[in-house]
JSON list of C-alpha atoms in Angstrom, two decimals:
[
{"chain": "A", "resi": 97, "resn": "MET", "atom": "CA", "xyz": [90.89, 109.46, 87.67]},
{"chain": "A", "resi": 98, "resn": "PHE", "atom": "CA", "xyz": [94.30, 107.77, 87.63]},
{"chain": "A", "resi": 99, "resn": "ASP", "atom": "CA", "xyz": [95.51, 110.01, 90.46]},
{"chain": "A", "resi": 100, "resn": "THR", "atom": "CA", "xyz": [92.67, 108.66, 92.60]},
{"chain": "A", "resi": 101, "resn": "TYR", "atom": "CA", "xyz": [93.97, 105.12, 92.06]},
{"chain": "A", "resi": 102, "resn": "LEU", "atom": "CA", "xyz": [97.53, 106.21, 92.90]},
{"chain": "A", "resi": 103, "resn": "GLU", "atom": "CA", "xyz": [96.43, 107.67, 96.25]},
{"chain": "A", "resi": 104, "resn": "LYS", "atom": "CA", "xyz": [96.15, 104.07, 97.50]},
{"chain": "A", "resi": 105, "resn": "ILE", "atom": "CA", "xyz": [99.90, 103.55, 97.07]},
{"chain": "A", "resi": 106, "resn": "SER", "atom": "CA", "xyz": [101.24, 107.07, 97.66]},
{"chain": "A", "resi": 107, "resn": "HIS", "atom": "CA", "xyz": [102.73, 105.99, 101.00]},
{"chain": "A", "resi": 108, "resn": "LYS", "atom": "CA", "xyz": [105.03, 103.50, 99.21]},
{"chain": "A", "resi": 109, "resn": "TRP", "atom": "CA", "xyz": [106.05, 105.32, 96.02]},
{"chain": "A", "resi": 110, "resn": "ILE", "atom": "CA", "xyz": [107.15, 108.79, 95.06]},
{"chain": "A", "resi": 111, "resn": "ILE", "atom": "CA", "xyz": [104.56, 109.93, 92.52]},
{"chain": "A", "resi": 112, "resn": "LEU", "atom": "CA", "xyz": [105.11, 112.85, 90.14]},
{"chain": "A", "resi": 113, "resn": "ASN", "atom": "CA", "xyz": [102.37, 114.03, 87.79]},
{"chain": "A", "resi": 114, "resn": "ASP", "atom": "CA", "xyz": [102.35, 115.90, 84.49]},
{"chain": "A", "resi": 115, "resn": "LEU", "atom": "CA", "xyz": [106.06, 116.36, 83.90]},
{"chain": "A", "resi": 116, "resn": "ASN", "atom": "CA", "xyz": [107.11, 118.34, 80.83]},
{"chain": "A", "resi": 117, "resn": "LEU", "atom": "CA", "xyz": [110.81, 117.74, 80.31]},
{"chain": "A", "resi": 118, "resn": "LYS", "atom": "CA", "xyz": [113.42, 118.26, 77.64]},
{"chain": "A", "resi": 119, "resn": "HIS", "atom": "CA", "xyz": [116.34, 116.10, 76.64]},
{"chain": "A", "resi": 120, "resn": "ASN", "atom": "CA", "xyz": [117.31, 116.92, 73.05]},
{"chain": "A", "resi": 121, "resn": "LYS", "atom": "CA", "xyz": [113.55, 117.05, 72.38]},
{"chain": "A", "resi": 122, "resn": "SER", "atom": "CA", "xyz": [110.60, 117.94, 74.57]},
{"chain": "A", "resi": 123, "resn": "PHE", "atom": "CA", "xyz": [108.52, 115.14, 76.02]},
{"chain": "A", "resi": 124, "resn": "GLN", "atom": "CA", "xyz": [105.72, 114.79, 78.52]},
{"chain": "A", "resi": 125, "resn": "ILE", "atom": "CA", "xyz": [104.99, 112.08, 81.07]},
{"chain": "A", "resi": 126, "resn": "ASP", "atom": "CA", "xyz": [101.59, 111.92, 82.75]},
{"chain": "A", "resi": 127, "resn": "SER", "atom": "CA", "xyz": [102.76, 110.10, 85.89]},
{"chain": "A", "resi": 128, "resn": "VAL", "atom": "CA", "xyz": [106.09, 108.83, 87.17]},
{"chain": "A", "resi": 129, "resn": "LEU", "atom": "CA", "xyz": [106.37, 106.35, 90.03]},
{"chain": "A", "resi": 130, "resn": "ILE", "atom": "CA", "xyz": [109.77, 106.10, 91.72]},
{"chain": "A", "resi": 131, "resn": "GLY", "atom": "CA", "xyz": [110.70, 103.49, 94.29]},
{"chain": "A", "resi": 132, "resn": "GLY", "atom": "CA", "xyz": [113.29, 100.79, 94.92]},
{"chain": "A", "resi": 133, "resn": "GLN", "atom": "CA", "xyz": [115.13, 100.06, 91.69]},
{"chain": "A", "resi": 134, "resn": "SER", "atom": "CA", "xyz": [112.10, 100.82, 89.52]},
{"chain": "A", "resi": 135, "resn": "ILE", "atom": "CA", "xyz": [110.74, 103.82, 87.68]},
{"chain": "A", "resi": 136, "resn": "TYR", "atom": "CA", "xyz": [107.33, 103.65, 86.02]},
{"chain": "A", "resi": 137, "resn": "PRO", "atom": "CA", "xyz": [106.82, 106.32, 83.37]},
{"chain": "A", "resi": 138, "resn": "ILE", "atom": "CA", "xyz": [103.08, 106.15, 82.66]},
{"chain": "A", "resi": 139, "resn": "ASP", "atom": "CA", "xyz": [101.13, 107.58, 79.76]},
{"chain": "A", "resi": 140, "resn": "VAL", "atom": "CA", "xyz": [97.46, 107.94, 80.72]},
{"chain": "A", "resi": 141, "resn": "LYS", "atom": "CA", "xyz": [94.76, 107.80, 78.03]},
{"chain": "A", "resi": 142, "resn": "ASN", "atom": "CA", "xyz": [91.07, 108.59, 78.38]},
{"chain": "A", "resi": 143, "resn": "PHE", "atom": "CA", "xyz": [89.90, 106.87, 75.20]},
{"chain": "A", "resi": 144, "resn": "GLU", "atom": "CA", "xyz": [86.23, 105.99, 74.99]},
{"chain": "A", "resi": 145, "resn": "HIS", "atom": "CA", "xyz": [84.41, 103.06, 73.43]},
{"chain": "A", "resi": 146, "resn": "ASP", "atom": "CA", "xyz": [85.85, 100.42, 71.12]},
{"chain": "A", "resi": 147, "resn": "TYR", "atom": "CA", "xyz": [89.30, 100.39, 69.53]},
{"chain": "A", "resi": 148, "resn": "TYR", "atom": "CA", "xyz": [91.20, 97.68, 67.76]},
{"chain": "A", "resi": 149, "resn": "MET", "atom": "CA", "xyz": [94.84, 97.05, 66.94]},
{"chain": "A", "resi": 150, "resn": "GLU", "atom": "CA", "xyz": [96.17, 96.17, 63.52]},
{"chain": "A", "resi": 151, "resn": "ASN", "atom": "CA", "xyz": [99.86, 96.08, 62.60]},
{"chain": "A", "resi": 152, "resn": "GLY", "atom": "CA", "xyz": [100.78, 98.09, 65.69]},
{"chain": "A", "resi": 153, "resn": "GLN", "atom": "CA", "xyz": [98.30, 100.85, 64.91]},
{"chain": "A", "resi": 154, "resn": "TRP", "atom": "CA", "xyz": [95.32, 101.72, 67.11]},
{"chain": "A", "resi": 155, "resn": "TYR", "atom": "CA", "xyz": [92.04, 102.42, 65.33]},
{"chain": "A", "resi": 156, "resn": "HIS", "atom": "CA", "xyz": [88.58, 103.55, 66.25]},
{"chain": "A", "resi": 157, "resn": "PRO", "atom": "CA", "xyz": [86.03, 101.72, 64.05]},
{"chain": "A", "resi": 158, "resn": "ASN", "atom": "CA", "xyz": [84.39, 105.01, 63.02]},
{"chain": "A", "resi": 159, "resn": "TYR", "atom": "CA", "xyz": [87.74, 106.48, 61.92]},
{"chain": "A", "resi": 160, "resn": "PRO", "atom": "CA", "xyz": [89.67, 103.62, 60.27]},
{"chain": "A", "resi": 161, "resn": "ASN", "atom": "CA", "xyz": [92.04, 105.99, 58.46]},
{"chain": "A", "resi": 162, "resn": "ASP", "atom": "CA", "xyz": [93.22, 107.68, 61.64]},
{"chain": "A", "resi": 163, "resn": "GLY", "atom": "CA", "xyz": [95.53, 105.02, 63.07]},
{"chain": "A", "resi": 164, "resn": "LYS", "atom": "CA", "xyz": [97.81, 105.98, 65.94]},
{"chain": "A", "resi": 165, "resn": "ASP", "atom": "CA", "xyz": [101.00, 104.30, 67.07]},
{"chain": "A", "resi": 166, "resn": "LEU", "atom": "CA", "xyz": [100.66, 104.75, 70.82]},
{"chain": "A", "resi": 167, "resn": "LEU", "atom": "CA", "xyz": [103.48, 102.32, 71.53]},
{"chain": "A", "resi": 168, "resn": "LEU", "atom": "CA", "xyz": [105.91, 104.38, 69.46]},
{"chain": "A", "resi": 169, "resn": "GLN", "atom": "CA", "xyz": [104.90, 107.47, 71.46]},
{"chain": "A", "resi": 170, "resn": "LEU", "atom": "CA", "xyz": [105.37, 105.53, 74.72]},
{"chain": "A", "resi": 171, "resn": "GLN", "atom": "CA", "xyz": [108.77, 104.21, 73.61]},
{"chain": "A", "resi": 172, "resn": "ARG", "atom": "CA", "xyz": [109.90, 107.70, 72.54]},
{"chain": "A", "resi": 173, "resn": "SER", "atom": "CA", "xyz": [109.14, 109.27, 75.91]},
{"chain": "A", "resi": 174, "resn": "LYS", "atom": "CA", "xyz": [110.66, 106.30, 77.77]},
{"chain": "A", "resi": 175, "resn": "SER", "atom": "CA", "xyz": [113.85, 106.53, 75.72]},
{"chain": "A", "resi": 176, "resn": "LEU", "atom": "CA", "xyz": [114.21, 110.29, 76.21]},
{"chain": "A", "resi": 177, "resn": "PHE", "atom": "CA", "xyz": [113.49, 109.88, 79.93]},
{"chain": "A", "resi": 178, "resn": "GLN", "atom": "CA", "xyz": [116.11, 107.13, 80.29]},
{"chain": "A", "resi": 179, "resn": "GLN", "atom": "CA", "xyz": [118.69, 109.25, 78.46]},
{"chain": "A", "resi": 180, "resn": "LEU", "atom": "CA", "xyz": [117.92, 112.23, 80.69]},
{"chain": "A", "resi": 181, "resn": "LEU", "atom": "CA", "xyz": [118.28, 110.19, 83.88]},
{"chain": "A", "resi": 182, "resn": "THR", "atom": "CA", "xyz": [121.49, 108.56, 82.64]},
{"chain": "A", "resi": 183, "resn": "ASN", "atom": "CA", "xyz": [122.93, 112.04, 82.01]},
{"chain": "A", "resi": 184, "resn": "LEU", "atom": "CA", "xyz": [121.91, 112.99, 85.56]},
{"chain": "A", "resi": 185, "resn": "GLY", "atom": "CA", "xyz": [123.73, 109.93, 86.95]},
{"chain": "A", "resi": 186, "resn": "TYR", "atom": "CA", "xyz": [120.65, 107.78, 87.60]},
{"chain": "A", "resi": 187, "resn": "SER", "atom": "CA", "xyz": [121.29, 104.83, 85.29]},
{"chain": "A", "resi": 188, "resn": "ASN", "atom": "CA", "xyz": [120.71, 102.07, 87.84]},
{"chain": "A", "resi": 189, "resn": "PHE", "atom": "CA", "xyz": [116.90, 102.01, 87.58]},
{"chain": "A", "resi": 190, "resn": "THR", "atom": "CA", "xyz": [114.69, 99.56, 85.74]},
{"chain": "A", "resi": 191, "resn": "PHE", "atom": "CA", "xyz": [112.22, 101.42, 83.53]},
{"chain": "A", "resi": 192, "resn": "ILE", "atom": "CA", "xyz": [108.77, 99.89, 83.22]},
{"chain": "A", "resi": 193, "resn": "SER", "atom": "CA", "xyz": [106.68, 102.10, 80.95]},
{"chain": "A", "resi": 194, "resn": "ARG", "atom": "CA", "xyz": [102.93, 101.60, 80.64]},
{"chain": "A", "resi": 195, "resn": "LEU", "atom": "CA", "xyz": [99.95, 102.97, 78.77]},
{"chain": "A", "resi": 196, "resn": "VAL", "atom": "CA", "xyz": [97.07, 103.24, 81.22]},
{"chain": "A", "resi": 197, "resn": "PHE", "atom": "CA", "xyz": [93.50, 103.52, 79.97]},
{"chain": "A", "resi": 198, "resn": "VAL", "atom": "CA", "xyz": [91.24, 104.98, 82.64]},
{"chain": "A", "resi": 199, "resn": "ASN", "atom": "CA", "xyz": [87.87, 105.31, 80.94]},
{"chain": "A", "resi": 200, "resn": "PRO", "atom": "CA", "xyz": [85.62, 102.37, 81.95]},
{"chain": "A", "resi": 201, "resn": "THR", "atom": "CA", "xyz": [83.90, 102.46, 78.52]},
{"chain": "A", "resi": 202, "resn": "PHE", "atom": "CA", "xyz": [87.18, 101.71, 76.70]},
{"chain": "A", "resi": 203, "resn": "THR", "atom": "CA", "xyz": [87.59, 98.30, 75.07]},
{"chain": "A", "resi": 204, "resn": "LEU", "atom": "CA", "xyz": [90.57, 97.17, 73.00]},
{"chain": "A", "resi": 205, "resn": "TYR", "atom": "CA", "xyz": [90.19, 94.32, 70.52]},
{"chain": "A", "resi": 206, "resn": "GLU", "atom": "CA", "xyz": [92.96, 92.17, 69.06]},
{"chain": "A", "resi": 207, "resn": "ALA", "atom": "CA", "xyz": [95.56, 93.30, 71.59]},
{"chain": "A", "resi": 208, "resn": "PRO", "atom": "CA", "xyz": [98.72, 91.21, 71.90]},
{"chain": "A", "resi": 209, "resn": "ARG", "atom": "CA", "xyz": [99.20, 89.53, 75.27]},
{"chain": "A", "resi": 210, "resn": "ASP", "atom": "CA", "xyz": [102.52, 91.30, 75.91]},
{"chain": "A", "resi": 211, "resn": "LEU", "atom": "CA", "xyz": [101.08, 94.79, 75.33]},
{"chain": "A", "resi": 212, "resn": "PRO", "atom": "CA", "xyz": [102.55, 97.23, 77.91]},
{"chain": "A", "resi": 213, "resn": "ALA", "atom": "CA", "xyz": [99.08, 98.58, 78.66]},
{"chain": "A", "resi": 214, "resn": "ILE", "atom": "CA", "xyz": [96.73, 98.55, 81.61]},
{"chain": "A", "resi": 215, "resn": "LEU", "atom": "CA", "xyz": [93.11, 98.36, 80.50]},
{"chain": "A", "resi": 216, "resn": "PRO", "atom": "CA", "xyz": [90.28, 99.63, 82.72]},
{"chain": "A", "resi": 217, "resn": "THR", "atom": "CA", "xyz": [89.40, 96.12, 83.91]},
{"chain": "A", "resi": 218, "resn": "GLN", "atom": "CA", "xyz": [93.05, 95.57, 84.93]},
{"chain": "A", "resi": 219, "resn": "MET", "atom": "CA", "xyz": [93.43, 98.80, 86.91]},
{"chain": "A", "resi": 220, "resn": "ASN", "atom": "CA", "xyz": [92.64, 97.44, 90.37]},
{"chain": "A", "resi": 221, "resn": "GLY", "atom": "CA", "xyz": [95.05, 94.52, 89.90]},
{"chain": "A", "resi": 222, "resn": "PHE", "atom": "CA", "xyz": [97.80, 96.83, 88.63]},
{"chain": "A", "resi": 223, "resn": "ILE", "atom": "CA", "xyz": [97.48, 99.15, 91.63]},
{"chain": "A", "resi": 224, "resn": "GLU", "atom": "CA", "xyz": [97.24, 96.22, 94.03]},
{"chain": "A", "resi": 225, "resn": "ASN", "atom": "CA", "xyz": [100.44, 94.74, 92.56]},
{"chain": "A", "resi": 226, "resn": "LEU", "atom": "CA", "xyz": [102.28, 98.06, 92.94]},
{"chain": "A", "resi": 227, "resn": "GLY", "atom": "CA", "xyz": [101.08, 98.24, 96.55]},
{"chain": "A", "resi": 228, "resn": "LYS", "atom": "CA", "xyz": [102.42, 94.76, 97.30]},
{"chain": "A", "resi": 229, "resn": "GLN", "atom": "CA", "xyz": [105.88, 95.41, 95.90]},
{"chain": "A", "resi": 230, "resn": "ALA", "atom": "CA", "xyz": [108.56, 95.76, 98.54]},
{"chain": "A", "resi": 231, "resn": "VAL", "atom": "CA", "xyz": [109.93, 99.13, 97.45]},
{"chain": "A", "resi": 232, "resn": "HIS", "atom": "CA", "xyz": [112.24, 101.26, 99.49]},
{"chain": "A", "resi": 233, "resn": "VAL", "atom": "CA", "xyz": [112.24, 105.05, 99.10]},
{"chain": "A", "resi": 234, "resn": "ASP", "atom": "CA", "xyz": [115.29, 106.86, 100.42]},
{"chain": "A", "resi": 235, "resn": "PHE", "atom": "CA", "xyz": [117.11, 110.18, 100.10]},
{"chain": "A", "resi": 236, "resn": "SER", "atom": "CA", "xyz": [118.41, 109.41, 96.59]},
{"chain": "A", "resi": 237, "resn": "HIS", "atom": "CA", "xyz": [114.85, 108.82, 95.35]},
{"chain": "A", "resi": 238, "resn": "ARG", "atom": "CA", "xyz": [113.72, 112.12, 96.85]},
{"chain": "A", "resi": 239, "resn": "LYS", "atom": "CA", "xyz": [116.74, 113.90, 95.38]},
{"chain": "A", "resi": 240, "resn": "LEU", "atom": "CA", "xyz": [115.85, 112.53, 91.94]},
{"chain": "A", "resi": 241, "resn": "ALA", "atom": "CA", "xyz": [112.22, 113.61, 92.34]},
{"chain": "A", "resi": 242, "resn": "ASP", "atom": "CA", "xyz": [113.30, 117.12, 93.37]},
{"chain": "A", "resi": 243, "resn": "LYS", "atom": "CA", "xyz": [115.63, 117.31, 90.35]},
{"chain": "A", "resi": 244, "resn": "LEU", "atom": "CA", "xyz": [112.83, 116.26, 87.97]},
{"chain": "A", "resi": 245, "resn": "ILE", "atom": "CA", "xyz": [110.45, 118.80, 89.50]},
{"chain": "A", "resi": 246, "resn": "SER", "atom": "CA", "xyz": [113.08, 121.53, 89.08]},
{"chain": "A", "resi": 247, "resn": "MET", "atom": "CA", "xyz": [113.47, 120.56, 85.40]},
{"chain": "A", "resi": 248, "resn": "HIS", "atom": "CA", "xyz": [109.70, 120.68, 84.75]},
{"chain": "A", "resi": 249, "resn": "ARG", "atom": "CA", "xyz": [108.91, 123.15, 81.98]},
{"chain": "A", "resi": 250, "resn": "THR", "atom": "CA", "xyz": [105.75, 125.13, 82.64]},
{"chain": "A", "resi": 251, "resn": "LYS", "atom": "CA", "xyz": [105.53, 126.42, 79.07]},
{"chain": "A", "resi": 252, "resn": "SER", "atom": "CA", "xyz": [105.57, 124.15, 76.07]},
{"chain": "A", "resi": 253, "resn": "GLU", "atom": "CA", "xyz": [107.88, 125.19, 73.25]},
{"chain": "A", "resi": 254, "resn": "TYR", "atom": "CA", "xyz": [104.92, 124.55, 70.96]},
{"chain": "A", "resi": 255, "resn": "SER", "atom": "CA", "xyz": [102.87, 127.28, 72.62]},
{"chain": "A", "resi": 256, "resn": "ILE", "atom": "CA", "xyz": [105.42, 130.00, 71.95]},
{"chain": "A", "resi": 257, "resn": "ILE", "atom": "CA", "xyz": [103.96, 132.51, 69.50]},
{"chain": "A", "resi": 258, "resn": "PRO", "atom": "CA", "xyz": [106.42, 134.38, 67.26]},
{"chain": "A", "resi": 259, "resn": "ALA", "atom": "CA", "xyz": [106.56, 138.16, 67.49]},
{"chain": "A", "resi": 260, "resn": "TYR", "atom": "CA", "xyz": [104.61, 139.98, 64.79]},
{"chain": "A", "resi": 261, "resn": "ASP", "atom": "CA", "xyz": [102.72, 143.19, 64.22]},
{"chain": "A", "resi": 262, "resn": "PHE", "atom": "CA", "xyz": [99.37, 143.57, 62.49]},
{"chain": "A", "resi": 263, "resn": "GLU", "atom": "CA", "xyz": [100.68, 145.85, 59.73]},
{"chain": "A", "resi": 264, "resn": "SER", "atom": "CA", "xyz": [103.19, 143.26, 58.50]},
{"chain": "A", "resi": 265, "resn": "LEU", "atom": "CA", "xyz": [100.52, 140.57, 58.00]},
{"chain": "A", "resi": 266, "resn": "GLU", "atom": "CA", "xyz": [99.18, 139.93, 54.50]},
{"chain": "A", "resi": 267, "resn": "LYS", "atom": "CA", "xyz": [95.48, 140.62, 54.41]},
{"chain": "A", "resi": 268, "resn": "GLY", "atom": "CA", "xyz": [92.90, 138.59, 52.51]},
{"chain": "A", "resi": 269, "resn": "ILE", "atom": "CA", "xyz": [91.09, 135.28, 52.37]},
{"chain": "A", "resi": 270, "resn": "PHE", "atom": "CA", "xyz": [92.76, 132.33, 50.67]},
{"chain": "A", "resi": 271, "resn": "ARG", "atom": "CA", "xyz": [91.06, 129.45, 48.91]},
{"chain": "A", "resi": 272, "resn": "GLU", "atom": "CA", "xyz": [91.81, 126.14, 50.57]},
{"chain": "A", "resi": 273, "resn": "LYS", "atom": "CA", "xyz": [92.16, 124.17, 47.31]},
{"chain": "A", "resi": 274, "resn": "CYS", "atom": "CA", "xyz": [94.46, 126.39, 45.28]},
{"chain": "A", "resi": 275, "resn": "ARG", "atom": "CA", "xyz": [95.92, 128.55, 48.09]},
{"chain": "A", "resi": 276, "resn": "ARG", "atom": "CA", "xyz": [95.20, 131.59, 45.89]},
{"chain": "A", "resi": 277, "resn": "GLU", "atom": "CA", "xyz": [93.75, 134.77, 47.30]},
{"chain": "A", "resi": 278, "resn": "TRP", "atom": "CA", "xyz": [89.98, 134.86, 46.89]},
{"chain": "A", "resi": 279, "resn": "ASN", "atom": "CA", "xyz": [88.42, 137.90, 45.39]},
{"chain": "A", "resi": 280, "resn": "TRP", "atom": "CA", "xyz": [84.73, 138.04, 46.22]},
{"chain": "A", "resi": 281, "resn": "LYS", "atom": "CA", "xyz": [84.02, 140.51, 43.40]},
{"chain": "A", "resi": 282, "resn": "GLU", "atom": "CA", "xyz": [85.52, 138.17, 40.72]},
{"chain": "A", "resi": 283, "resn": "GLU", "atom": "CA", "xyz": [83.44, 135.22, 41.91]},
{"chain": "A", "resi": 284, "resn": "ASN", "atom": "CA", "xyz": [80.16, 137.11, 41.93]},
{"chain": "A", "resi": 285, "resn": "LEU", "atom": "CA", "xyz": [80.38, 139.06, 38.65]}
]
């Protein structure tokens, strides 16, 4: 859905989607906009329904014990991305990271005014503002984009499965509470 919005400004900005990169640690960026002196690393969320913020945590009313710190996640990827680009010799950019919520049913209550987020009702204005910016894209921007694409990791380090063989695995069913092997015959005698 966000890519559809970005099509309106694709003639002005270099747009990269779904980058999986590594700089000390792996990180992922949903969309990156490059142009002029600005880079927008954007984290896209498809949250539904109502959420509220309390002490920096994001909560869904039905799951009040499952708070998430989305801003910490955004700051982490922005910081790793800035470090990576600095190491590549691209330290002259201004980084403007944003959380973008694309689902029209999403509502956020008690959000601070300076929240680096674009809510569904703000999407058209955000894209319009990006389209109005006088950005210049030149060879150095394209060279940076090509470098980032070449660094994209197609496999996540978290999806790597260790080597094993079936014979070396311990067989049995374990009880969740005591982590002890369950013996069906003992239980039913």
